[in-house]
XYZ file of C-alpha atoms in Angstrom:
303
model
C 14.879 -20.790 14.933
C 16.088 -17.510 14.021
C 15.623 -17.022 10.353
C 13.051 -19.386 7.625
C 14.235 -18.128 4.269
C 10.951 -18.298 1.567
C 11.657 -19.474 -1.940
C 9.646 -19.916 -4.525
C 10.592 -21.973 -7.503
C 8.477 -22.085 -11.007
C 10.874 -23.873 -13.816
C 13.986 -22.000 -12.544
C 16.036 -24.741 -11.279
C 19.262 -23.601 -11.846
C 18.854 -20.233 -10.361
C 17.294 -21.901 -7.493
C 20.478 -24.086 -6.859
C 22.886 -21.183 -7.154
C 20.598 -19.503 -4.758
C 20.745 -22.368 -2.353
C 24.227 -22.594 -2.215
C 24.891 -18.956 -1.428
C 22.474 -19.155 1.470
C 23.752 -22.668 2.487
C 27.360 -20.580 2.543
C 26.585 -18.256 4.384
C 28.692 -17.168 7.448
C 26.386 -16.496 10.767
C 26.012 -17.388 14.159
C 22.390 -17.389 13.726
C 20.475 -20.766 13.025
C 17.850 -20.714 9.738
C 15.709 -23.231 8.147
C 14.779 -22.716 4.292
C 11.567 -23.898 2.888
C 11.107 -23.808 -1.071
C 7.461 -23.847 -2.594
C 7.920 -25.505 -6.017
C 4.558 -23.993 -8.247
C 4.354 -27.288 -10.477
C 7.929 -26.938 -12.434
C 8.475 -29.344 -15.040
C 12.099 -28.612 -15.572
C 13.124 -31.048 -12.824
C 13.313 -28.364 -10.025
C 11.792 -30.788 -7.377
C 13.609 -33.829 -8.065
C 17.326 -31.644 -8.227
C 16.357 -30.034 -4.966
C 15.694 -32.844 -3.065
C 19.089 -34.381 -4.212
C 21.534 -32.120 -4.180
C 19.665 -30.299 -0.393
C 17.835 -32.787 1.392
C 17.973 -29.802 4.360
C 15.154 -27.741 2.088
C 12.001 -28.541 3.296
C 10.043 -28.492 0.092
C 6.688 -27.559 -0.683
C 5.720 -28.979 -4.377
C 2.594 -27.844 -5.738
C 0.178 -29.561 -7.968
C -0.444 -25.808 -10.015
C 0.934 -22.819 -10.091
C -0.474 -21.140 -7.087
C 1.389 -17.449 -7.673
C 3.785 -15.861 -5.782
C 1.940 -14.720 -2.925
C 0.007 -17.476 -2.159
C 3.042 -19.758 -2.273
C 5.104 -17.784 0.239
C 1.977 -18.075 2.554
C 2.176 -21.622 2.298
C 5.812 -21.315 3.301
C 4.827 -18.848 6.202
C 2.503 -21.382 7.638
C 5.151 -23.599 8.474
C 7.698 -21.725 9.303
C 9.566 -21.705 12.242
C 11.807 -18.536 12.806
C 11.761 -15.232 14.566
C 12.165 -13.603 11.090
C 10.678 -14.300 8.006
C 12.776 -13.759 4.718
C 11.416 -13.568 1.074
C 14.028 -14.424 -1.092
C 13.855 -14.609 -4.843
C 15.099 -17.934 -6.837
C 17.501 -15.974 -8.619
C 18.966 -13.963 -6.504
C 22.606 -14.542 -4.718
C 23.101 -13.498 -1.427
C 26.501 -12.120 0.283
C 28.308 -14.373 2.770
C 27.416 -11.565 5.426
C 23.585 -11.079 4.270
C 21.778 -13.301 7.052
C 24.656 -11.930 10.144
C 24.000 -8.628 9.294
C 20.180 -8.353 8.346
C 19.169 -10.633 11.191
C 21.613 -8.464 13.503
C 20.028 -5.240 12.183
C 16.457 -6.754 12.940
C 17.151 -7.393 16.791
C 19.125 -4.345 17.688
C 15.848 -2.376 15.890
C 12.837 -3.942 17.556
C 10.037 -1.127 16.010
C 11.182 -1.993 12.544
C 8.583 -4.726 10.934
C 10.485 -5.281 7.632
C 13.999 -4.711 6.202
C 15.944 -5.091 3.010
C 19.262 -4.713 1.752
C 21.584 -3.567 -1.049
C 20.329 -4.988 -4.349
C 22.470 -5.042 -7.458
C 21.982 -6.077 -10.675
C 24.255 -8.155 -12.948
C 25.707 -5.150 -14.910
C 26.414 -4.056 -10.811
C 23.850 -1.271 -11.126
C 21.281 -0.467 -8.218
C 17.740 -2.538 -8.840
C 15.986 0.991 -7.811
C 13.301 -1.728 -6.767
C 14.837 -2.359 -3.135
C 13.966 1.403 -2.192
C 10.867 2.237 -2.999
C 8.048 5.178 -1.855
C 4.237 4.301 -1.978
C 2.603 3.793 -5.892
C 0.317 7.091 -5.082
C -1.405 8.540 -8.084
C 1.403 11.337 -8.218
C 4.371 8.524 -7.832
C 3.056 6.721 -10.457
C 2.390 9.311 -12.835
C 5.931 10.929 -12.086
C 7.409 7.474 -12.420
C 5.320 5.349 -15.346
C 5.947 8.655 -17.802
C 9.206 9.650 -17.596
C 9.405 12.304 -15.292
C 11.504 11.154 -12.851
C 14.276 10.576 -14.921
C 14.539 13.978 -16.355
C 14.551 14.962 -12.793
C 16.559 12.554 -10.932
C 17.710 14.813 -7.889
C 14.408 16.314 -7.686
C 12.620 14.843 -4.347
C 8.836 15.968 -6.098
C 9.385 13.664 -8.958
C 11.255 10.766 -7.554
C 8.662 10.001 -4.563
C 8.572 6.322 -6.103
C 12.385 5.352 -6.720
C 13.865 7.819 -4.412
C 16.274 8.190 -6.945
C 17.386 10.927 -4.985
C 18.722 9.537 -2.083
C 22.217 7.852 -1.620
C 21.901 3.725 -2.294
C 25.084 3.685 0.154
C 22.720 5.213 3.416
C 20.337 3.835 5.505
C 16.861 5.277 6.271
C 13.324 4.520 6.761
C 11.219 3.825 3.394
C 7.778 3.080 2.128
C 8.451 -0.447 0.512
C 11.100 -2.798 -0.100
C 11.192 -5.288 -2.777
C 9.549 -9.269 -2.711
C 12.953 -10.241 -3.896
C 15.131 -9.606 -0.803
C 12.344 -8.551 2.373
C 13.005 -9.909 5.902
C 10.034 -9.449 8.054
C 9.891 -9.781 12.075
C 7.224 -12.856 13.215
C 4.783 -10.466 15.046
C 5.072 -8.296 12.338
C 3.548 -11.015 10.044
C 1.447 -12.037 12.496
C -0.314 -8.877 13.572
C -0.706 -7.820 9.424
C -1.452 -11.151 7.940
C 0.563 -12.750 5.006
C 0.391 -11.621 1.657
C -2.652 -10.362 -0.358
C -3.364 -13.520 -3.020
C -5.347 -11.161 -5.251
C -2.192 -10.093 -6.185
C -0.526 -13.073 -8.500
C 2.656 -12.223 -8.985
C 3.122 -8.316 -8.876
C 1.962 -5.621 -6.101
C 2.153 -7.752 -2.991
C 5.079 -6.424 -1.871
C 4.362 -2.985 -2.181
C 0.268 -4.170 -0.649
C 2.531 -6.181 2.476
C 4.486 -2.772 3.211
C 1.539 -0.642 3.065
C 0.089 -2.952 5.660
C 3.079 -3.161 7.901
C 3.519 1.075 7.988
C -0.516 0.903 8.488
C -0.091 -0.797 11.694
C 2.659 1.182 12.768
C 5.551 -0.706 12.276
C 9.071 1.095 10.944
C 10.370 -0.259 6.912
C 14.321 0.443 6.746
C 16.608 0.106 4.163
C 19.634 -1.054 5.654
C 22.634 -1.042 2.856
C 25.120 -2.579 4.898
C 25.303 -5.805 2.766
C 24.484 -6.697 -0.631
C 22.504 -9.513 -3.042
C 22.755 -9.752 -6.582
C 19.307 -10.058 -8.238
C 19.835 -11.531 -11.906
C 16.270 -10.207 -12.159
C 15.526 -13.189 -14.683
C 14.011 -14.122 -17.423
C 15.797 -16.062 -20.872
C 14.613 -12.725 -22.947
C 13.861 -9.648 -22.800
C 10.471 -10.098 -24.741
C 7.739 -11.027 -22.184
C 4.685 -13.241 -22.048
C 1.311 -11.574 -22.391
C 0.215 -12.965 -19.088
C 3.491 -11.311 -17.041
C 2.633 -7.969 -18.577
C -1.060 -8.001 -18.101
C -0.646 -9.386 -14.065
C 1.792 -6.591 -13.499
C -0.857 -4.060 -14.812
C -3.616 -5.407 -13.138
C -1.799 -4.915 -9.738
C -1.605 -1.621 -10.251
C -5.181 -1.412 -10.603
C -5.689 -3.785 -7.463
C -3.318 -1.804 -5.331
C -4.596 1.945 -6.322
C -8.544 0.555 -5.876
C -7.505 -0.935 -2.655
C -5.736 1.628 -0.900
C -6.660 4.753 -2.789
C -9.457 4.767 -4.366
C -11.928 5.614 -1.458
C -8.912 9.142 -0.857
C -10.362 10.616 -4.602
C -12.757 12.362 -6.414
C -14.444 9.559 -9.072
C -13.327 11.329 -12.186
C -9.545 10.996 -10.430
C -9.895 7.395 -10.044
C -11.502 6.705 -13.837
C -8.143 8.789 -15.175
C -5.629 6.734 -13.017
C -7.561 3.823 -14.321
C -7.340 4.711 -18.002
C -3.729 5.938 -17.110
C -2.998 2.187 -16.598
C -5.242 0.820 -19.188
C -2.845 3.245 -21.545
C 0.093 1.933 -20.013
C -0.947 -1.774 -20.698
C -1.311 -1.002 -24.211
C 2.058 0.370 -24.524
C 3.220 -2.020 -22.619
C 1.692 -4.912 -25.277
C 3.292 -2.406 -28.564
C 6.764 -2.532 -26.903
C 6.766 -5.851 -26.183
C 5.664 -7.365 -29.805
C 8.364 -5.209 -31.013
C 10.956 -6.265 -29.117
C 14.137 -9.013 -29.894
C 14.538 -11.643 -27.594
C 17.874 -11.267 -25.815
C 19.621 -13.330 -23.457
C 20.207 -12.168 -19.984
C 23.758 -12.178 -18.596
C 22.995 -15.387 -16.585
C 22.721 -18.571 -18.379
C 18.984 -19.595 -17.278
C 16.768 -22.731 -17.805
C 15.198 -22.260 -21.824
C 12.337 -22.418 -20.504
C 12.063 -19.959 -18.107
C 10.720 -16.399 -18.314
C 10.150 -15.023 -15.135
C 10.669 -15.939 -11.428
C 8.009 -14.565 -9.638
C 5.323 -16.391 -11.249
């Protein structure tokens, strides 16, 4: 097996099945099995995916388990050479699997690789290039600076908004929605951190992967749509909190041990301010509809 393509589901059934049937589409030479880990949807995910693609081998949970620890499920079974996150709503190019699986074997000290990711409105999701979360990134990025200084390298070490979408190079992290990963890759660095729930890992699996020496690569050559989903704009407490407390996770994990105490209780009160913010916006916000018609229920994929 070349390829096992990693899905998980939680009460986005629809945007699972439009996923499906882009990968099931898919023109390539190579041969790919895809597993889907269901985290306890009650919106009839399980029952429509066993229907409509009996060829899914699917995982259905009695809870939900989180993002990471539901991909490692998936890992543990799977059978291919590669190992490809994929988000539930994302749609991939006919060309995605030829060309990302192509760009894995002709590039054997590269550990992980990701693609072109576009949003609805057919804007970049600045999430597929990434640099590391260091306490300068994040302070660049989480305040502003970076976008009144989009060309400037200093202030855009997160984003790398100041390098061309449309080249290739090597990069820090890639993105949980769209990250293929080479078997002894995963198998030398382990699977993916479940502290994390359902933020961080991604960035935590790349910082892993460079650790051990292995090359990241953006590789632009081909192109997914992420619909980056969610039925509103305005956002559980629970998705706001978990993607604050991986920042905390991530920075006392790998950074925290690199600086001065008095560093590390600012960058934690940094994020503690951010939270808040974060909480204010939210309340304040209208509930909007994404482009993508979406299941009613359904706020956010990753979960």
């Amino acid at each position: 097996m070349d390829l096992s393509i990693l899905i998980v589901n939680y009460n986005t059934r629809q945007l699972t099945m439009d996923c499906l049937q882009s990968v099931f589409a898919s023109n390539t030479r190579y041969s790919f099995e895809v597993i889907v880990i269901d985290n306890h949807s009650i919106d009839s995910s399980v029952e429509s995916i066993s229907v409509e693609y009996p060829q899914v081998t699917l995982i259905a949970n009695n809870d939900n388990t989180g993002f990471a620890k539901a991909n490692n499920q998936g890992m543990e079974i799977a059978k291919g050479r590669h190992i490809l996150l994929l988000n539930s709503d994302t749609i991939i190019s006919e060309d995605t699997l030829e060309t990302m699986i192509l760009f894995m074997d002709e590039n054997h000290t590269v550990g992980a690789s990701g693609c072109k990711i576009i949003l609805p409105d057919g804007t970049l999701d600045k999430a597929c290039k990434r640099g590391f979360p260091t306490p300068s990134a994040s302070f660049y990025y989480a305040f502003g600076i970076s976008r009144l200084f989009p060309d400037r390298p200093k202030f855009n070490q997160y984003q790398l908004g100041h390098l061309d979408p449309d080249e290739e190079y090597p990069v820090d992290c890639l993105v949980g929605a769209f990250m293929m990963v080479r078997r002894e890759t995963m198998e030398q660095v382990g699977g993916l951190d479940e502290t994390f729930f359902m933020y961080g890992e991604d960035i935590d699996w790349c910082y892993r992967i460079k650790q051990a020496g292995w090359g990241i690569h953006y590789y632009p050559r081909t192109s997914i749509v992420h619909y980056k989903g969610g039925s509103a704009r305005r956002r559980p407490t629970r998705i706001i909190y978990e993607f604050h407390r991986a920042m905390a996770v991530f920075h006392h994990k790998h950074y925290k041990d690199q600086y001065f105490w008095g560093t590390n209780g600012v960058i934690y009160m940094g994020i503690g301010l951010k939270f808040t913010m974060a909480l204010l916006k939210n309340k304040l916000t209208r509930s909007k509809p994404v482009s993508k018609p979406a299941d009613n229920n359904q706020v956010e994929v990753k979960l």
